[in-house]
XYZ file of C-alpha atoms in Angstrom:
666
model
C -0.056 -0.010 0.085
C 1.190 3.507 -0.826
C 2.036 6.430 1.515
C -0.700 8.819 2.594
C -0.963 12.278 0.765
C -0.450 15.237 3.110
C -3.259 17.504 3.746
C -4.238 19.930 6.471
C -6.197 18.417 9.389
C -8.406 20.824 11.445
C -9.718 20.387 14.953
C -13.102 21.677 13.804
C -13.469 18.772 11.530
C -13.284 16.132 14.317
C -15.870 13.375 14.120
C -16.128 10.149 16.159
C -14.810 6.952 14.372
C -17.688 5.285 12.619
C -16.410 1.812 13.865
C -14.590 0.771 17.012
C -12.239 -2.078 17.747
C -12.951 -3.982 20.900
C -10.124 -6.695 20.735
C -6.953 -6.924 18.671
C -5.117 -10.233 18.125
C -1.750 -9.790 16.473
C 0.621 -12.407 15.374
C 4.144 -11.560 14.050
C 6.482 -13.973 12.316
C 9.619 -11.913 12.422
C 11.867 -11.570 9.554
C 14.409 -8.882 8.706
C 13.043 -8.168 5.304
C 9.639 -9.895 5.137
C 7.845 -9.903 8.417
C 4.385 -11.479 8.222
C 1.709 -9.742 10.402
C -1.694 -11.359 10.926
C -4.241 -9.157 12.753
C -7.705 -10.131 13.918
C -9.849 -7.385 14.746
C -13.258 -7.627 16.565
C -15.148 -4.466 15.413
C -18.558 -2.856 15.896
C -20.430 0.152 14.823
C -19.810 3.292 16.975
C -23.189 4.371 18.388
C -21.853 7.994 18.704
C -21.089 8.236 15.047
C -23.429 10.031 12.664
C -24.441 8.812 9.300
C -25.151 5.479 7.951
C -22.764 2.520 8.543
C -21.339 0.156 6.027
C -18.166 1.976 5.017
C -14.999 1.181 6.812
C -11.708 2.942 6.212
C -8.370 1.751 7.726
C -4.985 3.407 7.581
C -2.140 1.447 6.039
C 1.150 2.535 4.729
C 4.483 1.082 3.222
C 3.205 -2.430 3.586
C 2.142 -5.192 1.314
C -1.461 -6.244 1.746
C -1.696 -10.050 1.460
C -5.317 -10.862 2.347
C -8.437 -9.501 3.786
C -11.049 -11.631 5.473
C -14.416 -10.571 6.766
C -16.274 -12.908 9.207
C -14.016 -15.656 7.743
C -14.602 -14.964 4.128
C -11.664 -13.925 2.047
C -12.451 -10.734 0.070
C -11.620 -10.420 -3.530
C -9.843 -7.443 -5.063
C -13.142 -5.967 -6.077
C -14.619 -5.951 -2.542
C -12.033 -3.621 -1.111
C -9.859 -0.597 -2.375
C -6.391 0.583 -1.536
C -5.334 4.101 -2.367
C -3.527 6.940 -0.705
C -2.681 4.865 2.389
C -6.358 3.842 3.006
C -7.889 0.470 2.909
C -11.619 0.926 2.250
C -14.387 -1.756 2.688
C -17.768 -0.465 1.508
C -20.122 -2.998 2.942
C -19.455 -4.202 6.388
C -22.197 -5.090 9.117
C -22.649 -3.433 12.540
C -20.551 -6.260 14.172
C -17.889 -8.383 12.396
C -14.421 -9.861 12.619
C -11.874 -8.514 10.183
C -8.632 -10.444 9.518
C -5.787 -8.813 7.747
C -2.378 -10.216 6.587
C 0.294 -7.762 5.672
C 4.046 -8.139 4.954
C 6.458 -5.337 6.073
C 10.198 -4.859 5.546
C 11.579 -3.738 8.955
C 15.177 -3.660 7.525
C 14.216 -1.131 4.971
C 12.210 0.922 7.247
C 14.336 4.116 7.489
C 11.376 6.227 8.745
C 11.768 4.449 12.177
C 7.981 4.549 12.591
C 6.251 1.217 12.864
C 8.391 -1.853 13.100
C 12.054 -1.458 12.336
C 15.651 -2.800 13.128
C 17.800 -1.065 15.524
C 21.263 -2.318 16.247
C 20.047 -5.925 15.289
C 16.941 -5.722 17.425
C 13.363 -5.360 16.246
C 11.831 -2.290 17.846
C 8.573 -0.348 17.268
C 7.714 3.347 17.501
C 3.939 3.880 16.961
C 3.381 7.484 18.192
C 1.942 9.328 16.678
C 0.865 7.518 13.462
C 3.289 4.631 13.147
C 0.990 1.659 13.790
C -0.423 1.942 10.262
C 3.053 0.935 8.965
C 2.594 -2.492 10.670
C -0.932 -3.386 9.669
C -4.141 -1.695 8.491
C -5.851 -0.191 11.271
C -7.929 2.715 12.487
C -4.860 4.542 13.505
C -6.293 7.370 15.755
C -6.085 7.669 19.535
C -9.861 7.439 20.102
C -9.941 3.899 18.995
C -9.056 1.853 22.131
C -8.889 -1.910 22.365
C -7.563 -4.774 24.275
C -4.462 -6.318 22.641
C -3.153 -9.801 22.520
C 0.304 -10.163 20.764
C 2.130 -13.282 19.740
C 5.676 -12.992 18.459
C 7.508 -15.713 16.502
C 11.157 -15.419 15.805
C 14.475 -17.204 15.737
C 15.313 -18.270 19.022
C 19.235 -17.878 18.770
C 19.139 -14.555 17.196
C 16.099 -13.049 19.195
C 15.929 -14.874 22.545
C 13.953 -11.971 24.068
C 10.418 -11.407 22.817
C 8.501 -8.538 24.489
C 5.144 -6.820 23.965
C 2.570 -4.887 26.106
C 0.841 -6.414 29.154
C 1.523 -9.713 30.887
C 3.120 -12.732 29.352
C 0.525 -15.559 29.102
C 2.452 -18.232 27.022
C 5.777 -18.960 25.615
C 7.337 -22.100 24.054
C 9.676 -23.696 21.441
C 8.691 -24.255 17.778
C 10.170 -26.150 15.001
C 13.140 -24.886 12.964
C 14.915 -23.241 15.731
C 12.097 -20.706 16.368
C 10.216 -19.846 19.543
C 7.138 -17.863 20.393
C 5.823 -15.556 23.290
C 2.262 -14.225 23.672
C 1.563 -11.191 25.645
C -1.912 -9.988 26.792
C -2.797 -6.281 27.918
C -6.139 -6.460 29.616
C -6.290 -2.504 29.571
C -7.827 -0.794 26.575
C -5.248 1.411 24.639
C -5.002 3.193 21.396
C -2.639 1.733 18.864
C -0.012 4.334 19.231
C 0.870 2.601 22.638
C 1.564 -0.641 21.069
C 4.972 -1.911 21.431
C 7.146 -4.951 20.354
C 10.853 -5.580 21.024
C 12.742 -8.671 19.968
C 16.496 -9.131 20.269
C 19.602 -10.577 22.018
C 19.031 -8.617 25.244
C 19.911 -9.134 28.892
C 18.055 -7.673 31.990
C 18.334 -6.739 35.558
C 15.317 -7.432 37.725
C 13.712 -6.140 40.922
C 10.301 -5.950 42.441
C 7.862 -3.274 43.780
C 5.256 -3.818 46.500
C 2.308 -1.653 45.786
C 0.253 -0.026 48.490
C -2.445 -2.676 47.898
C 0.046 -5.406 48.599
C 0.481 -6.552 44.984
C 3.985 -7.271 43.882
C 5.184 -5.954 40.576
C 8.164 -7.418 38.659
C 10.472 -4.728 37.336
C 12.889 -5.451 34.412
C 15.179 -3.237 32.489
C 16.438 -4.830 29.176
C 19.690 -3.765 27.713
C 22.446 -5.005 25.400
C 24.966 -7.224 27.370
C 27.767 -4.590 27.653
C 25.361 -2.276 29.292
C 24.057 -4.509 32.104
C 26.189 -2.900 34.811
C 24.712 0.740 34.037
C 21.184 0.152 34.996
C 20.971 0.400 38.791
C 20.186 4.104 38.902
C 17.432 3.652 36.479
C 15.824 0.893 38.536
C 16.048 3.082 41.738
C 14.536 5.905 39.808
C 11.610 3.712 38.592
C 10.842 2.572 42.073
C 10.867 6.075 43.452
C 8.472 7.209 40.720
C 6.143 4.386 41.469
C 6.150 5.206 45.209
C 5.754 8.978 44.496
C 2.697 8.550 42.251
C 0.961 6.310 44.871
C 1.695 8.825 47.620
C 0.902 12.076 45.717
C -1.814 11.156 43.321
C -3.002 7.813 44.647
C -2.167 6.038 41.486
C -1.083 2.346 41.534
C 0.546 0.405 38.694
C -1.924 -1.907 37.154
C -0.067 -4.953 35.440
C 2.014 -7.813 36.824
C 5.205 -6.517 35.268
C 6.722 -3.188 34.204
C 9.494 -3.235 31.614
C 11.933 -0.787 30.151
C 14.119 -1.538 27.164
C 17.124 0.711 26.432
C 18.542 0.732 22.868
C 21.240 2.884 21.361
C 19.268 3.652 18.110
C 15.837 4.490 19.477
C 14.663 7.593 17.640
C 12.099 9.123 19.871
C 14.196 9.570 23.153
C 11.801 7.644 25.281
C 8.165 6.322 24.673
C 5.486 5.365 27.242
C 4.051 2.128 25.479
C 1.835 0.509 27.970
C 3.930 -1.599 30.406
C 6.806 -1.619 27.898
C 8.622 1.728 27.775
C 11.350 1.975 25.137
C 14.201 4.457 25.825
C 17.246 5.591 23.988
C 20.160 4.398 26.090
C 21.297 7.879 27.153
C 18.237 8.293 29.225
C 18.700 4.909 31.155
C 22.480 4.157 31.444
C 24.732 5.739 33.969
C 27.957 4.742 35.848
C 29.597 6.720 38.650
C 32.923 6.822 36.709
C 31.382 8.821 33.790
C 27.972 10.136 34.751
C 27.484 13.744 36.113
C 24.940 14.870 38.757
C 22.959 16.332 35.845
C 23.036 12.912 34.126
C 21.595 11.106 37.190
C 18.887 13.821 37.682
C 17.994 13.707 33.964
C 17.567 9.778 33.945
C 15.474 10.023 37.192
C 13.248 12.600 35.495
C 12.765 10.865 32.248
C 12.177 7.480 33.822
C 9.462 9.104 36.022
C 7.952 10.977 33.106
C 7.370 7.860 30.951
C 6.176 5.875 33.959
C 3.746 8.644 34.891
C 2.086 8.185 31.537
C 0.667 4.989 32.712
C -2.227 6.974 33.963
C -1.945 10.384 32.278
C -1.600 9.179 28.769
C -2.286 5.397 28.799
C -5.196 4.813 30.990
C -6.696 8.109 30.000
C -5.465 9.260 26.565
C -6.052 11.814 23.990
C -9.368 11.998 21.837
C -7.299 13.381 18.845
C -3.796 14.682 18.394
C -4.844 18.287 18.959
C -5.229 17.191 22.543
C -1.493 16.178 22.770
C -0.873 18.481 25.699
C -3.697 16.590 27.622
C -1.156 13.888 28.282
C 2.178 15.608 27.655
C 1.600 18.939 29.473
C -0.013 17.148 32.504
C 2.775 14.496 32.593
C 5.547 17.122 32.271
C 4.026 18.867 35.367
C 4.014 15.558 37.106
C 7.542 14.810 36.398
C 8.592 18.423 37.349
C 6.863 17.926 40.783
C 8.501 14.646 41.260
C 11.836 15.951 40.533
C 11.257 18.973 42.861
C 10.487 16.467 45.677
C 13.515 14.332 44.866
C 15.929 17.130 44.565
C 15.515 20.889 45.354
C 12.166 22.559 44.755
C 13.500 25.992 44.057
C 16.304 24.505 41.689
C 13.910 22.538 39.850
C 11.571 25.434 39.473
C 14.405 27.680 38.094
C 15.433 25.002 35.614
C 11.899 24.729 34.360
C 11.591 28.457 34.016
C 14.881 28.701 32.126
C 13.378 26.464 29.491
C 10.279 28.528 29.150
C 12.033 31.768 29.039
C 15.053 30.864 26.911
C 13.223 28.706 24.374
C 9.499 28.550 24.621
C 8.943 32.313 24.664
C 11.003 32.308 21.299
C 8.620 29.788 19.892
C 5.663 32.108 21.014
C 7.308 35.028 19.369
C 8.280 33.487 16.037
C 6.355 32.579 12.796
C 5.481 29.145 14.002
C 3.738 30.315 17.131
C 0.800 28.045 17.992
C -1.489 27.516 20.965
C -1.079 24.698 23.553
C -3.901 23.040 21.580
C -3.470 23.717 17.981
C -6.249 24.380 15.576
C -4.702 22.610 12.509
C -1.765 20.541 11.363
C -0.291 19.013 8.163
C 2.240 16.761 10.032
C 1.345 16.027 13.615
C 5.010 15.151 14.435
C 5.814 18.846 14.053
C 3.731 19.587 16.967
C 5.819 17.725 19.570
C 6.849 21.264 20.785
C 7.962 23.222 23.849
C 4.569 24.963 23.669
C 2.585 21.788 23.736
C 4.907 20.110 26.491
C 6.468 22.962 28.614
C 3.847 25.716 28.287
C 1.252 23.073 28.642
C 2.839 22.094 31.830
C 2.759 25.582 33.063
C -0.950 25.759 32.159
C -1.541 22.748 34.353
C 0.732 24.387 37.035
C -1.638 27.405 37.001
C -4.536 25.309 37.701
C -2.566 23.796 40.666
C -1.758 27.318 41.857
C -5.461 28.496 41.544
C -6.895 25.467 43.235
C -4.305 24.558 45.836
C -2.638 21.249 46.227
C -5.673 19.655 47.918
C -8.067 21.079 45.339
C -5.826 19.942 42.492
C -5.850 16.344 43.882
C -9.673 16.433 44.247
C -9.803 17.480 40.514
C -7.383 14.677 39.462
C -9.353 12.153 41.401
C -12.571 13.113 39.627
C -10.732 13.134 36.271
C -9.807 9.455 36.596
C -13.071 8.521 38.098
C -14.897 10.015 35.046
C -12.491 9.092 32.205
C -10.510 5.960 33.057
C -10.341 3.830 29.919
C -11.383 6.789 27.653
C -10.015 9.170 25.086
C -10.795 12.673 26.137
C -9.979 16.380 25.494
C -8.197 19.246 27.269
C -11.678 20.612 28.006
C -12.645 17.412 29.760
C -9.479 17.758 31.915
C -10.251 21.365 32.928
C -14.022 20.489 33.569
C -12.937 17.811 36.082
C -10.742 20.003 38.076
C -13.306 22.834 37.818
C -16.368 20.709 38.936
C -14.409 19.195 41.877
C -13.799 22.725 43.277
C -16.539 24.772 42.012
C -14.283 26.785 39.821
C -15.392 28.735 36.940
C -13.018 27.812 34.223
C -14.362 29.497 31.122
C -11.877 32.317 30.955
C -9.034 30.002 31.982
C -9.463 27.753 28.953
C -8.345 30.507 26.754
C -4.795 29.370 27.763
C -5.417 26.312 25.600
C -6.474 27.993 22.470
C -4.738 31.425 22.505
C -1.048 31.530 21.279
C 1.653 33.911 22.359
C 3.241 35.065 25.636
C 1.097 37.495 27.708
C 3.032 40.658 28.862
C 2.314 42.290 32.179
C 3.028 45.914 33.118
C 3.225 46.558 36.710
C 3.019 49.711 38.858
C 2.970 49.898 42.626
C 2.059 52.894 44.860
C 2.237 53.092 48.638
C -0.212 55.402 50.636
C 1.464 55.886 54.060
C -1.493 57.531 55.570
C -3.921 54.815 54.647
C -1.361 51.998 55.154
C -2.275 50.750 51.683
C -0.325 49.374 48.772
C -2.042 49.767 45.376
C -0.841 47.349 42.770
C -1.880 47.969 39.220
C -1.327 45.155 36.788
C -2.346 45.275 32.973
C -2.088 42.472 30.469
C -1.560 42.355 26.688
C -0.714 39.453 24.392
C 0.940 40.349 21.034
C -0.672 39.339 17.810
C 0.442 35.861 16.419
C 0.126 34.335 13.085
C -3.543 33.688 12.473
C -4.618 35.266 15.834
C -4.427 39.197 15.586
C -6.947 39.789 18.303
C -6.280 38.463 21.891
C -8.696 38.156 24.721
C -7.657 38.928 28.344
C -6.575 35.648 30.210
C -7.177 34.575 33.813
C -3.544 34.893 35.144
C -2.698 33.809 38.835
C -0.066 36.473 39.930
C 1.676 35.350 43.149
C 2.939 38.486 45.109
C 4.544 39.269 48.385
C 5.556 42.492 50.071
C 8.767 42.764 52.106
C 9.778 45.177 54.926
C 13.058 46.935 54.998
C 14.801 43.972 56.602
C 13.601 41.620 53.792
C 10.910 39.937 55.974
C 7.538 38.879 54.524
C 4.613 41.229 55.582
C 1.300 39.642 56.040
C -1.154 40.603 53.261
C -4.822 41.415 53.430
C -6.484 42.177 50.244
C -9.252 44.774 50.294
C -12.629 43.226 49.911
C -11.248 39.828 50.921
C -12.595 38.783 54.462
C -10.468 35.675 54.952
C -9.351 35.160 58.566
C -5.774 34.332 58.118
C -3.446 36.885 56.551
C -1.008 35.185 54.097
C 2.474 36.195 53.134
C 2.021 35.182 49.661
C -1.268 36.178 47.930
C -2.438 34.760 44.615
C -4.115 37.566 42.692
C -6.411 36.522 39.958
C -5.943 39.000 37.038
C -8.992 38.739 34.711
C -9.311 42.068 33.002
C -6.889 43.991 30.802
C -6.087 46.111 33.695
C -6.872 45.796 37.489
C -5.789 47.500 40.671
C -5.270 45.389 43.837
C -5.346 47.011 47.284
C -3.309 45.479 50.002
C -4.211 46.840 53.462
C -2.489 47.283 56.806
C 0.956 47.719 55.347
C 2.947 49.498 58.029
C 5.930 50.743 55.905
C 6.805 51.301 52.341
C 7.298 47.700 51.115
C 9.420 46.167 48.460
C 7.301 44.230 45.935
C 8.012 40.556 45.352
C 6.201 40.020 41.986
C 5.282 36.740 40.302
C 6.646 34.481 42.951
C 7.695 31.050 41.847
C 6.888 32.166 38.351
C 3.131 31.655 38.939
C 2.392 32.191 35.181
C 4.207 31.966 31.859
C 4.389 35.704 31.184
C 6.806 38.453 30.660
C 6.933 41.297 33.264
C 7.558 44.902 32.630
C 8.552 46.330 36.056
C 11.133 49.054 36.172
C 13.105 48.715 39.440
C 16.246 50.616 40.771
C 19.453 48.615 40.842
C 19.572 48.696 44.605
C 16.024 47.161 44.852
C 17.087 44.322 42.605
C 20.223 43.721 44.809
C 18.054 43.866 47.922
C 15.677 41.126 46.489
C 18.632 39.152 45.317
C 19.942 38.944 48.822
C 16.700 39.029 50.991
C 13.580 37.683 49.095
C 12.292 34.681 51.023
C 10.957 33.322 47.707
C 14.036 31.521 46.348
C 12.883 31.705 42.699
C 12.322 35.488 42.964
C 15.787 35.736 44.639
C 17.334 33.963 41.687
C 15.265 36.194 39.316
C 16.291 39.488 40.838
C 20.031 38.424 40.165
C 19.032 37.582 36.625
C 17.277 40.823 36.041
C 20.218 42.899 37.531
C 22.673 41.092 35.495
C 20.511 41.429 32.338
C 20.086 45.222 32.964
C 23.745 45.671 33.363
C 24.584 43.454 30.374
C 22.306 45.372 28.097
C 23.772 48.661 29.213
C 27.155 47.556 28.507
C 26.346 45.933 25.120
C 24.827 49.269 24.046
C 28.058 50.993 25.029
C 30.200 48.366 23.266
C 28.224 48.793 20.082
C 28.956 52.479 20.186
C 32.571 51.878 20.264
C 32.974 52.548 23.953
C 34.558 50.428 26.573
C 32.286 47.995 28.473
C 32.841 47.937 32.333
C 31.388 45.818 35.050
C 29.535 47.954 37.763
C 30.633 47.542 41.363
C 27.022 46.679 42.551
C 26.939 43.747 40.278
C 29.977 42.205 41.817
C 29.021 43.007 45.452
C 25.540 41.587 44.829
C 26.917 38.283 43.484
C 29.457 38.222 46.340
C 26.580 38.493 49.046
C 24.881 35.488 47.332
C 28.146 33.513 47.188
C 28.826 34.051 50.920
C 25.247 32.905 52.024
C 26.224 29.929 54.043
C 22.667 28.683 54.282
C 22.251 28.590 50.493
C 21.856 25.218 48.687
C 24.986 24.717 46.571
C 22.767 23.776 43.650
C 20.923 27.049 43.922
C 24.188 28.978 44.183
C 25.315 27.322 40.952
C 22.328 28.692 39.272
C 22.390 32.073 40.903
C 25.852 32.697 39.853
C 25.124 31.941 36.293
C 24.538 34.871 33.912
C 21.584 35.117 31.645
C 21.990 33.050 28.441
C 22.809 34.751 25.198
C 19.390 33.663 23.778
C 17.574 35.495 26.697
C 19.686 38.628 26.274
C 18.935 38.636 22.524
C 15.175 38.464 23.198
C 15.454 41.874 24.995
C 17.059 43.535 21.977
C 15.430 45.045 18.889
C 18.555 44.368 16.850
C 20.402 41.250 18.031
C 24.237 41.491 17.897
C 25.609 38.058 18.754
C 29.277 39.234 18.845
C 28.671 42.113 21.256
C 26.364 39.914 23.414
C 29.150 37.199 23.551
C 31.994 39.624 24.242
C 30.145 41.597 27.107
C 28.989 38.383 28.742
C 32.390 37.064 28.653
C 33.776 40.126 30.303
C 31.233 39.828 33.143
C 32.187 36.182 33.594
C 35.877 37.019 33.662
C 35.263 39.741 36.220
C 33.084 37.425 38.482
C 35.576 34.814 38.355
C 38.441 37.312 39.052
C 36.685 39.069 41.860
C 35.193 36.180 43.560
C 37.952 33.594 43.306
C 39.126 33.836 46.872
C 35.567 33.773 48.319
């Protein structure tokens, strides 16, 4: 069958699948150049689909169609059609069994989608639309089925045969072959199908679930890498325990497997019960791995495991909803890493990705919403906007609802939608319904592209002991979206006294009993003024604590105020950010002078401020390492109308040399 023709797909055109698949039985006879795939599909008419039944269209690409049987009867060439990557049957009943035989060539599969050879091992990658390269199927995430997979291969060359679920049978066959049968009792879309066959070894451990069940844990690698898996195994057990404790989510199969291969093209993939990784995200030895390597492995292992519920048990209705699983799971892995390491350090690293890279995506010609409206090639939408900005959108919900409210919403989300393919709106609705939260305006974050920009102005009235904070929001036009609506933006603020201590905050019109030291202001309109009462002295504003929303902030501060916040702000993120703002301010000033042919210098306040941070004996060394780093060239360039890479590099290097020289003895 030929390859599909590219065309634009629109969210507005979504319709439910006319037919559903209830069970899938797959049989693979593996061969490097001619693998035979037999599929047996139990199918039925979808009651939610509109129109008359009878016409069935299945996706199939770069495969040889050998036979098609409908309820045991082999169809002739005139009873089906193959064109443009689609197998069409025009007369099917409401319930039927469809059997299809295809032949595929894994050795020639350079697309690395579907079934292919990787370093002598058979491996699959089916997200987003790779399953159609294995057999003809309704290759869309809202078709969820129960899979049984039998793999047959040469026993000497491919002693390990793996697929999703639990192994239910294995044995020897004639001609030196053997087989293994795997059954996954949980419905899943075909993009989560996985098969691995090869000459692999494994390490094994066990995990006792909170219900008392024992789960077998195995990590499969090539022989030379067996001694590099211990950290990955410990990371997996930490992730499983954390998901039980924080979200109440328990693993649901008898075995969980990870396969690490050198030539895997997607980095990592959350196939149900059989995660496949590129080796660099699994393997580590103390002799060669850095702290960052260990933390990175821990985070990626956790991310893919967390998909078991946020992505596998509850999946996307369509690929426009990709952030439903990825944004939510990135948020979950960020929270896990924050609990395993340092919460402020993890937050700073997350924000560095947003500011240095995702903001650029928002400002460029490819700007798109967290939930895009259209695509030509879905693989192009595995972006920082969908993943990392999507995680920030989830984090804002967590901020608005609080940890307990967010957990209530997640519990309702799983209770409503376990085993379903749903939308971002369904996710927000569950969190809103569990908390009595009006989410209509908030949902604009999913459909509106671009980075909001806040302008901030504060005034202190000593006579009334009030601090008036005026915040306005605008979002610049983006391709296809010239007009922007005001968003609901959670703005976390604090006020500091002259010694850097948090002042209790009382918002005018808010009659809560307890005064908080960090207040979550809800900015809803284009401009709003918030009045904080009982402020005994002129305060210093600590704005957007913990980076409570993915926005840019326009707030002109004196250098001394930034230095004060850098040294004193109780909010660790804002302490780091004040240092970044001070450094950025001086860097831009000196870059401007350098471009005018003048000599760039490093101000004394810059050095003394960084010295004060370095000498803080209570500071986390990991935080210090980040606090002493200058803003990246990319972030500096985003602040300039005309980017001058040479000037940016030269002045940044000057500041680095001066820091090193002045602080060497500290």
